[in-house]
Each structure stands twice: as structure tokens, then as C-alpha cells.
């Protein structure tokens, strides 16, 4: 028996024994039945300079009612992988392989028409910049009404009522009146709230929030985070939250996936990973936090910069920046890519590093309010 895996159009035969072994090593941090299951996801952009492999062998899962945070430096593949989950890539210019199952339905290879039905009803995404999602020429109310009617066969008046309820739910004062406003008449924070209202108007089971608060000032950021957490509690959705801010992760996420150069390098429950990270890249991220509420800033940035995806270093892609590679025997870090596997007795968490017994136990003092 063997399994067919398509990789950029080429069918690769993989012995079943290998894939079963690989699968048994995939972490399921909560042990709950997942709603979103991403497995061996690869996203490649053919470019004039060669193929850009933006996401490589990515696997994770998110159950309903739980929040997964995806973190990593700029260019690590957070947005590209999430856009694949939403079926937002142009099929003409993007090669996608692997599997993305959403409530049992396979998203990879789904027809555009089905994808459109899925987006906004089963799954919704909030972006950093609501300008890109709210149309400047239509009133906020009209856009909310249309978003609802795209998936519900109801009269305008009923949809308007639902829109007003949603605006009220996300904390927009005087929602009936604000329905007639254009996006530019809203403040940045209000626009982001309206965007969240639009995302949630059809009760999606999955919400992906891609740095939804980065463009907002700190007070508004905190309000929007509270709002997303409240709404998740009420709607019971699965949430994927993309952020650069590990303070935010500690605050709102259950699980964390750390990405580097298109790959997951550490994955598991937030309290375990941020409490005792196993990957030197996660150590680096924790040490380079500018400042977390009440904590002093950590000024020990990771040396160097992430690699170009057209020239990813051999072996462990992080090895040129890693201060711990000397502690691994031989030339392993340069020559062999480590697997993402459990590195401790706890099989619910995995990391991708050759270090066997980390000589340094990372002492965490950064986390604001961990359980
Ligand atoms: N259409 C495209 N063609 C070629 N390369 C692309 C394309 N879209 C994204 N990339 C590349 O894929 C990589 C991953 O991009 P992605 O947007 O997922 O990063 P990110 O982790 O979300 O970063 P940020 O934190 O800056 O948002 C980047 O190197 C980016 O340049
Ligand atoms: Mg991004």
C-alpha cells in the first residue's frame, strides 16, 4: 500500500509505513477533535527567479472553541498558509499541495464556486487593514447586509436587523445610525470592529485573524482582543490568530505554532511552549520582545535575518543564526533538516531541533498572565 501525494503537480509515491509513522508524531496539543486539520501543506509561487516555497510541510489542527496563535518573523509564511486555508490564492499562479480539511471538507482543490460559499459562511478572515476588506464606496450597513444575504435567503429588512445587531455586538455605539456611514467616517478601531462584525455575521466556525490589531493604538488593541475572545466564547468557533506579539499569544491563545522560513519549528500548548520552549528560535523570539506590560524590555535580538526563500540554508534553516549549533555533534545542523517531533516525554508538543538535552533551560519571566 502506498499513498499519493501531489507536489506541485508531480505525483510522489510515499510508502505507507513512512506516512503512518510521520502521522503518529504529529502533535494534537489539546487532544480534542479538530475542526480545522492542515496536513503537509506546501505553498509554492513560481517566480522568474525560481520557485518560492513559502510554506513547507506544515501540519496543525484547531478544535472548535480553541485559539491557535501562529507566530514568526516577517516572511515566515503565516499569511500565505492562512490564505491557503481560506482558498484565497490564485490557482493560476500558486501551487498548493497537501490537505486542508475544514469540518470534514477538503479545501485543497475545491472549486472556486464552493470556496466562495465556504468563505464568509464556514470560515472568515480578518486582516490587519480593514480598508482592504471594506469597500470605500458603499456604506458599512450595505456591506453587512450584502454579506449576510450572500449566504441567507432573507429580505433586506431582516438582514438589516442582523447587521445592526452585529454592530451593537462589536461595540459600535448607535449602530442603527452608523449603518448609513461610509468606512472613512469610522475611526481605525471602529473600522476594525465593523470588519469583525462582517466576518462573524454568518456565524463562521473558523475565524482567522491576521494581525488584526497591529495598525491600532494600544488601548484599542486591547479592546479588540477582548472582543475577539468574547465572541469566540459566544460563538464557539475555532480561531487562528496571527501575531508578532508573544504577550498577546500568552493572553489569548491555547496553542502556539512557531514558524520559520515556511516551516513549523515548535508547536504545542501555549503554557508549555512559552513556559519552557525547546527551540532556540523560540528562545530568540522570547528574548527579543520589546516590552510586555509591566515587564522590562529584552534587548537581545536574534542575530542576522531570516533567509531568502530562494536560498534557504541547508539542514536546519535556522542554523546560521543559531547560537547553539556548536552543541550538536558533528555537522548535523548544517546537513540534516530536523523533523518536527516530540523531544520530551510529552508527545503533545513537538519541535524541530537537533539539540538533545538543551544545555540551557529557558527561564521565563516574560509572560503576563499564564495559568
Ligand atoms: N505572490 C507571491 N509571489 C512570490 N512570493 C510570495 C508571494 N506571496 C508571498 N510571497 C512570499 O512568501 C513568503 C511568506 O509570506 P507571508 O506573507 O506568509 O509572510 P508572513 O509570515 O505573513 O510575514 P509578515 O509578518 O510580514 O506578515 C514571503 O517571503 C513572501 O515574500
Ligand atoms: Mg503576514
mmCIF file of C-alpha atoms and ligand atoms in Angstrom:
data_model
loop_
_atom_site.group_PDB
_atom_site.id
_atom_site.type_symbol
_atom_site.label_atom_id
_atom_site.label_comp_id
_atom_site.label_asym_id
_atom_site.label_seq_id
_atom_site.Cartn_x
_atom_site.Cartn_y
_atom_site.Cartn_z
ATOM 1 C CA UNK A 1 0.000 0.000 0.000
ATOM 2 C CA UNK A 2 1.162 3.494 -0.696
ATOM 3 C CA UNK A 3 -0.232 6.972 -0.535
ATOM 4 C CA UNK A 4 -0.433 9.501 -3.361
ATOM 5 C CA UNK A 5 0.912 12.904 -2.532
ATOM 6 C CA UNK A 6 0.863 15.612 -5.120
ATOM 7 C CA UNK A 7 3.677 18.043 -5.003
ATOM 8 C CA UNK A 8 3.467 20.862 -7.472
ATOM 9 C CA UNK A 9 1.677 18.652 -9.953
ATOM 10 C CA UNK A 10 4.081 15.712 -9.613
ATOM 11 C CA UNK A 11 2.671 12.598 -8.024
ATOM 12 C CA UNK A 12 5.040 11.166 -5.458
ATOM 13 C CA UNK A 13 4.564 7.664 -4.086
ATOM 14 C CA UNK A 14 5.211 7.519 -0.422
ATOM 15 C CA UNK A 15 5.395 4.204 1.441
ATOM 16 C CA UNK A 16 2.520 3.904 3.893
ATOM 17 C CA UNK A 17 4.854 2.927 6.722
ATOM 18 C CA UNK A 18 6.594 6.283 6.488
ATOM 19 C CA UNK A 19 3.440 8.349 6.375
ATOM 20 C CA UNK A 20 1.880 6.441 9.273
ATOM 21 C CA UNK A 21 4.981 6.982 11.369
ATOM 22 C CA UNK A 22 5.027 10.657 10.450
ATOM 23 C CA UNK A 23 1.384 10.995 11.326
ATOM 24 C CA UNK A 24 1.753 9.358 14.729
ATOM 25 C CA UNK A 25 4.341 12.031 15.522
ATOM 26 C CA UNK A 26 2.011 14.883 14.672
ATOM 27 C CA UNK A 27 1.067 16.673 17.842
ATOM 28 C CA UNK A 28 -2.530 17.296 18.796
ATOM 29 C CA UNK A 29 -1.915 19.732 21.641
ATOM 30 C CA UNK A 30 -5.398 19.632 23.168
ATOM 31 C CA UNK A 31 -6.323 16.044 22.311
ATOM 32 C CA UNK A 32 -9.775 17.389 21.283
ATOM 33 C CA UNK A 33 -11.352 16.549 17.950
ATOM 34 C CA UNK A 34 -10.061 19.122 15.481
ATOM 35 C CA UNK A 35 -12.313 21.216 13.222
ATOM 36 C CA UNK A 36 -9.513 22.509 11.001
ATOM 37 C CA UNK A 37 -6.838 19.973 10.053
ATOM 38 C CA UNK A 38 -3.883 21.148 7.961
ATOM 39 C CA UNK A 39 -1.559 18.376 6.860
ATOM 40 C CA UNK A 40 1.694 18.521 4.868
ATOM 41 C CA UNK A 41 0.683 21.862 3.370
ATOM 42 C CA UNK A 42 3.048 23.219 0.712
ATOM 43 C CA UNK A 43 2.501 26.582 -0.961
ATOM 44 C CA UNK A 44 4.841 27.484 -3.817
ATOM 45 C CA UNK A 45 4.928 30.577 -6.029
ATOM 46 C CA UNK A 46 6.698 30.068 -9.325
ATOM 47 C CA UNK A 47 8.670 33.286 -9.949
ATOM 48 C CA UNK A 48 11.120 34.488 -12.578
ATOM 49 C CA UNK A 49 13.948 33.763 -10.093
ATOM 50 C CA UNK A 50 12.714 30.246 -9.372
ATOM 51 C CA UNK A 51 10.051 28.649 -7.181
ATOM 52 C CA UNK A 52 9.422 30.407 -3.856
ATOM 53 C CA UNK A 53 8.429 27.740 -1.344
ATOM 54 C CA UNK A 54 6.582 29.950 1.110
ATOM 55 C CA UNK A 55 5.067 27.095 3.152
ATOM 56 C CA UNK A 56 6.693 23.686 3.538
ATOM 57 C CA UNK A 57 5.235 20.556 5.132
ATOM 58 C CA UNK A 58 3.012 22.478 7.512
ATOM 59 C CA UNK A 59 0.657 20.467 9.748
ATOM 60 C CA UNK A 60 -1.559 21.691 12.563
ATOM 61 C CA UNK A 61 -5.082 21.335 13.845
ATOM 62 C CA UNK A 62 -7.587 23.515 15.679
ATOM 63 C CA UNK A 63 -10.693 22.263 17.521
ATOM 64 C CA UNK A 64 -13.843 24.353 17.918
ATOM 65 C CA UNK A 65 -13.632 26.726 20.861
ATOM 66 C CA UNK A 66 -9.832 26.883 20.808
ATOM 67 C CA UNK A 67 -7.381 29.526 19.634
ATOM 68 C CA UNK A 68 -4.151 28.719 17.839
ATOM 69 C CA UNK A 69 -1.583 31.504 17.593
ATOM 70 C CA UNK A 70 0.818 31.442 14.659
ATOM 71 C CA UNK A 71 3.985 33.444 15.290
ATOM 72 C CA UNK A 72 7.256 34.008 13.471
ATOM 73 C CA UNK A 73 9.281 36.796 11.896
ATOM 74 C CA UNK A 74 8.154 38.621 8.791
ATOM 75 C CA UNK A 75 8.108 36.360 5.737
ATOM 76 C CA UNK A 76 7.864 33.083 7.676
ATOM 77 C CA UNK A 77 4.662 32.044 5.886
ATOM 78 C CA UNK A 78 1.974 32.958 8.402
ATOM 79 C CA UNK A 79 -0.275 34.833 5.986
ATOM 80 C CA UNK A 80 0.405 32.630 2.970
ATOM 81 C CA UNK A 81 -0.549 29.473 4.913
ATOM 82 C CA UNK A 82 -3.707 31.098 6.297
ATOM 83 C CA UNK A 83 -4.756 32.358 2.893
ATOM 84 C CA UNK A 84 -4.466 28.781 1.656
ATOM 85 C CA UNK A 85 -6.896 27.693 4.383
ATOM 86 C CA UNK A 86 -9.362 30.294 3.105
ATOM 87 C CA UNK A 87 -8.782 29.256 -0.509
ATOM 88 C CA UNK A 88 -7.653 32.796 -1.306
ATOM 89 C CA UNK A 89 -4.662 32.041 -3.528
ATOM 90 C CA UNK A 90 -4.871 32.482 -7.245
ATOM 91 C CA UNK A 91 -4.876 28.887 -8.570
ATOM 92 C CA UNK A 92 -3.189 30.112 -11.772
ATOM 93 C CA UNK A 93 -0.107 31.470 -10.022
ATOM 94 C CA UNK A 94 0.144 29.355 -6.878
ATOM 95 C CA UNK A 95 0.893 25.667 -6.404
ATOM 96 C CA UNK A 96 -0.717 24.142 -3.353
ATOM 97 C CA UNK A 97 -0.421 20.563 -2.164
ATOM 98 C CA UNK A 98 -1.182 18.648 0.994
ATOM 99 C CA UNK A 99 -4.531 18.677 2.727
ATOM 100 C CA UNK A 100 -6.692 21.270 4.480
ATOM 101 C CA UNK A 101 -9.828 19.784 5.991
ATOM 102 C CA UNK A 102 -12.412 22.158 7.321
ATOM 103 C CA UNK A 103 -15.275 20.472 9.156
ATOM 104 C CA UNK A 104 -14.546 17.341 7.131
ATOM 105 C CA UNK A 105 -14.423 19.110 3.729
ATOM 106 C CA UNK A 106 -11.217 19.208 1.713
ATOM 107 C CA UNK A 107 -10.281 22.762 0.744
ATOM 108 C CA UNK A 108 -7.254 21.943 -1.438
ATOM 109 C CA UNK A 109 -8.535 21.534 -4.987
ATOM 110 C CA UNK A 110 -12.040 22.830 -4.143
ATOM 111 C CA UNK A 111 -13.815 24.660 -6.984
ATOM 112 C CA UNK A 112 -13.911 28.472 -6.810
ATOM 113 C CA UNK A 113 -17.678 28.476 -6.502
ATOM 114 C CA UNK A 114 -17.599 26.169 -3.478
ATOM 115 C CA UNK A 115 -14.757 28.201 -1.989
ATOM 116 C CA UNK A 116 -16.845 31.346 -2.255
ATOM 117 C CA UNK A 117 -19.671 29.617 -0.376
ATOM 118 C CA UNK A 118 -17.250 28.488 2.280
ATOM 119 C CA UNK A 119 -15.743 31.927 2.751
ATOM 120 C CA UNK A 120 -17.922 34.093 4.878
ATOM 121 C CA UNK A 121 -20.139 31.230 5.997
ATOM 122 C CA UNK A 122 -17.950 28.408 7.338
ATOM 123 C CA UNK A 123 -14.742 30.390 7.550
ATOM 124 C CA UNK A 124 -13.936 34.093 7.729
ATOM 125 C CA UNK A 125 -10.753 36.123 7.889
ATOM 126 C CA UNK A 126 -9.982 39.478 9.495
ATOM 127 C CA UNK A 127 -6.985 41.300 8.060
ATOM 128 C CA UNK A 128 -4.620 43.859 9.546
ATOM 129 C CA UNK A 129 -6.026 46.604 7.414
ATOM 130 C CA UNK A 130 -9.831 46.784 7.295
ATOM 131 C CA UNK A 131 -9.517 49.232 4.395
ATOM 132 C CA UNK A 132 -8.592 46.289 2.218
ATOM 133 C CA UNK A 133 -11.783 44.427 3.116
ATOM 134 C CA UNK A 134 -14.370 47.194 3.451
ATOM 135 C CA UNK A 135 -15.321 48.825 0.172
ATOM 136 C CA UNK A 136 -14.886 52.616 0.303
ATOM 137 C CA UNK A 137 -17.869 53.336 -1.991
ATOM 138 C CA UNK A 138 -20.582 51.534 -0.038
ATOM 139 C CA UNK A 139 -21.984 52.224 3.389
ATOM 140 C CA UNK A 140 -20.987 49.904 6.210
ATOM 141 C CA UNK A 141 -24.628 48.874 6.549
ATOM 142 C CA UNK A 142 -24.983 47.935 2.885
ATOM 143 C CA UNK A 143 -21.836 45.823 3.057
ATOM 144 C CA UNK A 144 -23.006 43.994 6.164
ATOM 145 C CA UNK A 145 -26.432 43.377 4.642
ATOM 146 C CA UNK A 146 -24.875 42.021 1.450
ATOM 147 C CA UNK A 147 -22.508 39.796 3.435
ATOM 148 C CA UNK A 148 -25.469 38.270 5.254
ATOM 149 C CA UNK A 149 -27.668 37.923 2.193
ATOM 150 C CA UNK A 150 -24.859 36.242 0.248
ATOM 151 C CA UNK A 151 -25.406 33.231 2.488
ATOM 152 C CA UNK A 152 -29.015 33.663 3.681
ATOM 153 C CA UNK A 153 -32.110 33.916 1.560
ATOM 154 C CA UNK A 154 -33.812 36.684 3.564
ATOM 155 C CA UNK A 155 -35.420 40.059 2.899
ATOM 156 C CA UNK A 156 -33.302 43.210 3.216
ATOM 157 C CA UNK A 157 -35.102 44.339 6.361
ATOM 158 C CA UNK A 158 -34.256 41.114 8.151
ATOM 159 C CA UNK A 159 -30.640 41.289 7.026
ATOM 160 C CA UNK A 160 -30.507 44.936 8.177
ATOM 161 C CA UNK A 161 -31.710 43.898 11.592
ATOM 162 C CA UNK A 162 -28.993 41.268 11.789
ATOM 163 C CA UNK A 163 -26.400 43.845 10.676
ATOM 164 C CA UNK A 164 -27.481 46.291 13.384
ATOM 165 C CA UNK A 165 -27.315 43.525 15.993
ATOM 166 C CA UNK A 166 -23.787 42.620 14.895
ATOM 167 C CA UNK A 167 -22.601 46.258 15.002
ATOM 168 C CA UNK A 168 -24.034 46.530 18.506
ATOM 169 C CA UNK A 169 -22.389 43.233 19.439
ATOM 170 C CA UNK A 170 -18.933 44.501 18.445
ATOM 171 C CA UNK A 171 -19.409 47.653 20.492
ATOM 172 C CA UNK A 172 -20.329 50.275 17.903
ATOM 173 C CA UNK A 173 -22.464 52.925 19.604
ATOM 174 C CA UNK A 174 -25.666 53.984 17.926
ATOM 175 C CA UNK A 175 -25.435 51.143 15.379
ATOM 176 C CA UNK A 176 -28.667 51.920 13.535
ATOM 177 C CA UNK A 177 -27.409 55.376 12.618
ATOM 178 C CA UNK A 178 -23.852 54.183 11.843
ATOM 179 C CA UNK A 179 -25.235 51.739 9.251
ATOM 180 C CA UNK A 180 -25.507 54.709 6.873
ATOM 181 C CA UNK A 181 -21.857 55.761 7.300
ATOM 182 C CA UNK A 182 -19.111 55.064 4.794
ATOM 183 C CA UNK A 183 -15.950 53.295 6.063
ATOM 184 C CA UNK A 184 -13.933 56.547 6.034
ATOM 185 C CA UNK A 185 -16.393 58.032 8.515
ATOM 186 C CA UNK A 186 -15.339 55.370 11.050
ATOM 187 C CA UNK A 187 -12.149 55.587 13.175
ATOM 188 C CA UNK A 188 -9.499 52.872 12.680
ATOM 189 C CA UNK A 189 -10.708 50.914 15.706
ATOM 190 C CA UNK A 190 -14.346 51.236 14.616
ATOM 191 C CA UNK A 191 -13.491 50.043 11.119
ATOM 192 C CA UNK A 192 -11.778 47.002 12.590
ATOM 193 C CA UNK A 193 -14.878 46.345 14.720
ATOM 194 C CA UNK A 194 -17.098 46.667 11.643
ATOM 195 C CA UNK A 195 -14.806 44.237 9.836
ATOM 196 C CA UNK A 196 -15.119 41.763 12.708
ATOM 197 C CA UNK A 197 -18.903 42.208 12.640
ATOM 198 C CA UNK A 198 -18.858 41.447 8.917
ATOM 199 C CA UNK A 199 -16.643 38.393 9.441
ATOM 200 C CA UNK A 200 -18.905 36.973 12.106
ATOM 201 C CA UNK A 201 -22.288 37.882 10.623
ATOM 202 C CA UNK A 202 -22.771 34.359 9.247
ATOM 203 C CA UNK A 203 -21.569 32.536 12.395
ATOM 204 C CA UNK A 204 -18.395 31.078 10.867
ATOM 205 C CA UNK A 205 -16.984 28.030 12.588
ATOM 206 C CA UNK A 206 -13.444 29.194 11.825
ATOM 207 C CA UNK A 207 -12.129 32.724 12.216
ATOM 208 C CA UNK A 208 -8.641 33.608 11.028
ATOM 209 C CA UNK A 209 -7.377 36.918 12.367
ATOM 210 C CA UNK A 210 -4.176 38.064 10.630
ATOM 211 C CA UNK A 211 -2.533 40.677 12.869
ATOM 212 C CA UNK A 212 -5.924 42.316 13.394
ATOM 213 C CA UNK A 213 -4.660 44.858 15.912
ATOM 214 C CA UNK A 214 -1.233 45.824 14.580
ATOM 215 C CA UNK A 215 -2.430 49.059 12.999
ATOM 216 C CA UNK A 216 -4.306 50.193 16.113
ATOM 217 C CA UNK A 217 -3.189 52.068 19.206
ATOM 218 C CA UNK A 218 -2.575 50.078 22.375
ATOM 219 C CA UNK A 219 -5.886 50.788 24.135
ATOM 220 C CA UNK A 220 -7.923 49.929 21.068
ATOM 221 C CA UNK A 221 -5.775 46.823 20.535
ATOM 222 C CA UNK A 222 -6.708 45.554 23.985
ATOM 223 C CA UNK A 223 -10.404 46.232 23.326
ATOM 224 C CA UNK A 224 -10.336 44.365 20.007
ATOM 225 C CA UNK A 225 -8.553 41.386 21.590
ATOM 226 C CA UNK A 226 -11.165 41.265 24.347
ATOM 227 C CA UNK A 227 -13.853 41.459 21.704
ATOM 228 C CA UNK A 228 -12.437 38.548 19.689
ATOM 229 C CA UNK A 229 -12.136 36.436 22.842
ATOM 230 C CA UNK A 230 -15.712 37.264 23.933
ATOM 231 C CA UNK A 231 -17.077 36.495 20.507
ATOM 232 C CA UNK A 232 -15.202 33.223 20.389
ATOM 233 C CA UNK A 233 -16.712 32.220 23.716
ATOM 234 C CA UNK A 234 -20.201 33.118 22.446
ATOM 235 C CA UNK A 235 -19.899 31.564 19.003
ATOM 236 C CA UNK A 236 -17.660 28.614 19.981
ATOM 237 C CA UNK A 237 -15.569 28.994 16.820
ATOM 238 C CA UNK A 238 -12.074 27.762 16.131
ATOM 239 C CA UNK A 239 -9.712 30.758 15.910
ATOM 240 C CA UNK A 240 -6.338 31.077 14.201
ATOM 241 C CA UNK A 241 -4.645 34.246 15.404
ATOM 242 C CA UNK A 242 -1.553 35.530 13.623
ATOM 243 C CA UNK A 243 0.619 37.902 15.593
ATOM 244 C CA UNK A 244 4.159 39.109 16.204
ATOM 245 C CA UNK A 245 3.335 39.786 19.826
ATOM 246 C CA UNK A 246 4.106 36.966 22.261
ATOM 247 C CA UNK A 247 2.400 38.932 25.036
ATOM 248 C CA UNK A 248 -0.816 38.682 23.011
ATOM 249 C CA UNK A 249 -0.227 34.958 22.496
ATOM 250 C CA UNK A 250 0.112 34.367 26.225
ATOM 251 C CA UNK A 251 -3.035 36.377 26.770
ATOM 252 C CA UNK A 252 -5.416 34.865 24.274
ATOM 253 C CA UNK A 253 -4.178 31.614 22.718
ATOM 254 C CA UNK A 254 -4.466 27.995 23.829
ATOM 255 C CA UNK A 255 -1.933 26.594 21.379
ATOM 256 C CA UNK A 256 1.024 28.101 19.550
ATOM 257 C CA UNK A 257 2.758 27.295 16.284
ATOM 258 C CA UNK A 258 6.124 28.955 15.724
ATOM 259 C CA UNK A 259 7.097 29.301 12.051
ATOM 260 C CA UNK A 260 10.500 29.854 10.478
ATOM 261 C CA UNK A 261 11.197 30.043 6.742
ATOM 262 C CA UNK A 262 7.886 28.418 5.827
ATOM 263 C CA UNK A 263 8.083 25.595 8.352
ATOM 264 C CA UNK A 264 6.739 24.923 11.815
ATOM 265 C CA UNK A 265 9.640 24.756 14.261
ATOM 266 C CA UNK A 266 7.763 24.406 17.533
ATOM 267 C CA UNK A 267 4.143 23.507 18.251
ATOM 268 C CA UNK A 268 2.068 22.795 21.337
ATOM 269 C CA UNK A 269 0.077 24.328 24.165
ATOM 270 C CA UNK A 270 0.947 27.939 24.922
ATOM 271 C CA UNK A 271 1.643 27.420 28.617
ATOM 272 C CA UNK A 272 4.044 24.573 27.852
ATOM 273 C CA UNK A 273 5.826 26.182 24.911
ATOM 274 C CA UNK A 274 6.194 29.684 26.322
ATOM 275 C CA UNK A 275 6.844 28.308 29.811
ATOM 276 C CA UNK A 276 9.685 26.028 28.655
ATOM 277 C CA UNK A 277 10.416 26.452 24.947
ATOM 278 C CA UNK A 278 12.622 23.805 23.336
ATOM 279 C CA UNK A 279 13.648 25.505 20.113
ATOM 280 C CA UNK A 280 16.454 28.095 20.043
ATOM 281 C CA UNK A 281 14.361 30.196 17.641
ATOM 282 C CA UNK A 282 11.534 30.365 20.195
ATOM 283 C CA UNK A 283 14.125 31.313 22.826
ATOM 284 C CA UNK A 284 15.275 34.052 20.493
ATOM 285 C CA UNK A 285 11.754 35.352 19.942
ATOM 286 C CA UNK A 286 11.131 35.445 23.671
ATOM 287 C CA UNK A 287 14.389 37.272 24.288
ATOM 288 C CA UNK A 288 13.768 39.913 21.674
ATOM 289 C CA UNK A 289 10.384 41.046 22.958
ATOM 290 C CA UNK A 290 10.387 44.851 23.008
ATOM 291 C CA UNK A 291 8.356 45.096 26.215
ATOM 292 C CA UNK A 292 5.414 43.317 27.754
ATOM 293 C CA UNK A 293 3.035 45.104 30.103
ATOM 294 C CA UNK A 294 4.961 45.780 33.278
ATOM 295 C CA UNK A 295 7.992 43.729 32.210
ATOM 296 C CA UNK A 296 11.327 45.253 31.266
ATOM 297 C CA UNK A 297 12.232 45.173 27.586
ATOM 298 C CA UNK A 298 14.504 42.328 26.481
ATOM 299 C CA UNK A 299 17.165 43.638 24.229
ATOM 300 C CA UNK A 300 18.759 40.520 22.875
ATOM 301 C CA UNK A 301 17.558 40.308 19.297
ATOM 302 C CA UNK A 302 18.197 37.183 17.235
ATOM 303 C CA UNK A 303 21.370 37.836 15.210
ATOM 304 C CA UNK A 304 21.015 38.086 11.443
ATOM 305 C CA UNK A 305 17.834 37.987 9.398
ATOM 306 C CA UNK A 306 15.517 35.271 8.067
ATOM 307 C CA UNK A 307 16.788 33.690 4.844
ATOM 308 C CA UNK A 308 15.566 34.437 1.355
ATOM 309 C CA UNK A 309 13.158 31.700 0.338
ATOM 310 C CA UNK A 310 15.116 31.381 -2.897
ATOM 311 C CA UNK A 311 18.229 30.372 -0.935
ATOM 312 C CA UNK A 312 17.140 28.615 2.235
ATOM 313 C CA UNK A 313 20.193 27.297 4.143
ATOM 314 C CA UNK A 314 20.799 23.548 4.073
ATOM 315 C CA UNK A 315 19.937 21.362 7.069
ATOM 316 C CA UNK A 316 18.132 23.312 9.749
ATOM 317 C CA UNK A 317 17.259 26.623 8.038
ATOM 318 C CA UNK A 318 17.848 28.425 11.345
ATOM 319 C CA UNK A 319 21.412 27.092 11.810
ATOM 320 C CA UNK A 320 23.325 30.146 10.509
ATOM 321 C CA UNK A 321 21.658 32.264 13.212
ATOM 322 C CA UNK A 322 21.662 29.675 15.971
ATOM 323 C CA UNK A 323 23.992 30.140 18.930
ATOM 324 C CA UNK A 324 23.511 26.526 19.972
ATOM 325 C CA UNK A 325 24.620 24.676 16.852
ATOM 326 C CA UNK A 326 28.095 24.078 18.353
ATOM 327 C CA UNK A 327 26.429 21.941 20.990
ATOM 328 C CA UNK A 328 25.137 19.480 18.417
ATOM 329 C CA UNK A 329 27.571 16.736 17.476
ATOM 330 C CA UNK A 330 29.189 16.821 14.053
ATOM 331 C CA UNK A 331 27.797 18.932 11.282
ATOM 332 C CA UNK A 332 24.205 17.778 11.729
ATOM 333 C CA UNK A 333 22.599 21.238 11.891
ATOM 334 C CA UNK A 334 24.115 22.168 8.537
ATOM 335 C CA UNK A 335 23.476 18.880 6.782
ATOM 336 C CA UNK A 336 20.173 17.469 8.053
ATOM 337 C CA UNK A 337 16.800 19.082 8.446
ATOM 338 C CA UNK A 338 15.428 18.025 11.816
ATOM 339 C CA UNK A 339 11.909 16.542 11.920
ATOM 340 C CA UNK A 340 9.116 18.178 13.851
ATOM 341 C CA UNK A 341 8.739 15.527 16.547
ATOM 342 C CA UNK A 342 8.250 15.248 20.308
ATOM 343 C CA UNK A 343 11.578 15.967 22.001
ATOM 344 C CA UNK A 344 10.444 15.198 25.535
ATOM 345 C CA UNK A 345 8.192 12.577 27.132
ATOM 346 C CA UNK A 346 5.285 14.937 26.429
ATOM 347 C CA UNK A 347 4.058 13.886 22.978
ATOM 348 C CA UNK A 348 1.519 16.715 22.761
ATOM 349 C CA UNK A 349 4.323 19.125 21.833
ATOM 350 C CA UNK A 350 6.853 18.943 19.044
ATOM 351 C CA UNK A 351 9.940 20.841 17.961
ATOM 352 C CA UNK A 352 12.323 20.792 15.036
ATOM 353 C CA UNK A 353 15.838 20.898 16.513
ATOM 354 C CA UNK A 354 18.801 18.515 16.776
ATOM 355 C CA UNK A 355 19.708 19.665 20.314
ATOM 356 C CA UNK A 356 19.056 16.674 22.517
ATOM 357 C CA UNK A 357 19.421 17.925 26.038
ATOM 358 C CA UNK A 358 19.203 21.678 25.859
ATOM 359 C CA UNK A 359 22.101 22.869 27.988
ATOM 360 C CA UNK A 360 20.185 25.933 28.804
ATOM 361 C CA UNK A 361 16.778 25.811 30.369
ATOM 362 C CA UNK A 362 14.996 28.900 29.228
ATOM 363 C CA UNK A 363 13.787 30.813 32.225
ATOM 364 C CA UNK A 364 10.590 32.553 31.508
ATOM 365 C CA UNK A 365 9.761 35.798 33.174
ATOM 366 C CA UNK A 366 8.060 37.389 30.233
ATOM 367 C CA UNK A 367 4.616 36.030 30.365
ATOM 368 C CA UNK A 368 1.941 38.357 31.595
ATOM 369 C CA UNK A 369 -0.837 36.108 32.837
ATOM 370 C CA UNK A 370 -0.201 32.460 32.268
ATOM 371 C CA UNK A 371 -2.336 29.884 34.054
HETATM 372 N N1 LIG B 1 2.540 36.006 -4.677
HETATM 373 C C1 LIG B 1 3.757 35.781 -4.210
HETATM 374 N N2 LIG B 1 4.783 35.507 -5.024
HETATM 375 C C2 LIG B 1 6.028 35.252 -4.556
HETATM 376 N N3 LIG B 1 6.333 35.219 -3.241
HETATM 377 C C3 LIG B 1 5.356 35.478 -2.375
HETATM 378 C C4 LIG B 1 4.004 35.765 -2.794
HETATM 379 N N4 LIG B 1 3.239 35.978 -1.698
HETATM 380 C C5 LIG B 1 4.070 35.823 -0.640
HETATM 381 N N5 LIG B 1 5.321 35.532 -1.030
HETATM 382 C C6 LIG B 1 6.482 35.270 -0.162
HETATM 383 O O1 LIG B 1 6.135 34.256 0.757
HETATM 384 C C7 LIG B 1 6.813 34.470 1.998
HETATM 385 C C8 LIG B 1 5.832 34.342 3.130
HETATM 386 O O2 LIG B 1 4.993 35.473 3.122
HETATM 387 P P1 LIG B 1 3.881 35.738 4.220
HETATM 388 O O3 LIG B 1 3.088 36.883 3.742
HETATM 389 O O4 LIG B 1 3.150 34.476 4.554
HETATM 390 O O5 LIG B 1 4.758 36.143 5.487
HETATM 391 P P2 LIG B 1 4.238 36.475 6.954
HETATM 392 O O6 LIG B 1 4.816 35.421 7.869
HETATM 393 O O7 LIG B 1 2.777 36.665 6.951
HETATM 394 O O8 LIG B 1 5.021 37.846 7.237
HETATM 395 P P3 LIG B 1 4.505 39.223 7.905
HETATM 396 O O9 LIG B 1 4.729 39.030 9.369
HETATM 397 O O10 LIG B 1 5.413 40.246 7.326
HETATM 398 O O11 LIG B 1 3.069 39.436 7.538
HETATM 399 C C9 LIG B 1 7.497 35.822 1.895
HETATM 400 O O12 LIG B 1 8.851 35.611 1.623
HETATM 401 C C10 LIG B 1 6.815 36.482 0.705
HETATM 402 O O13 LIG B 1 7.704 37.341 0.041
HETATM 403 MG MG1 LIG B 2 1.530 38.327 7.148
#
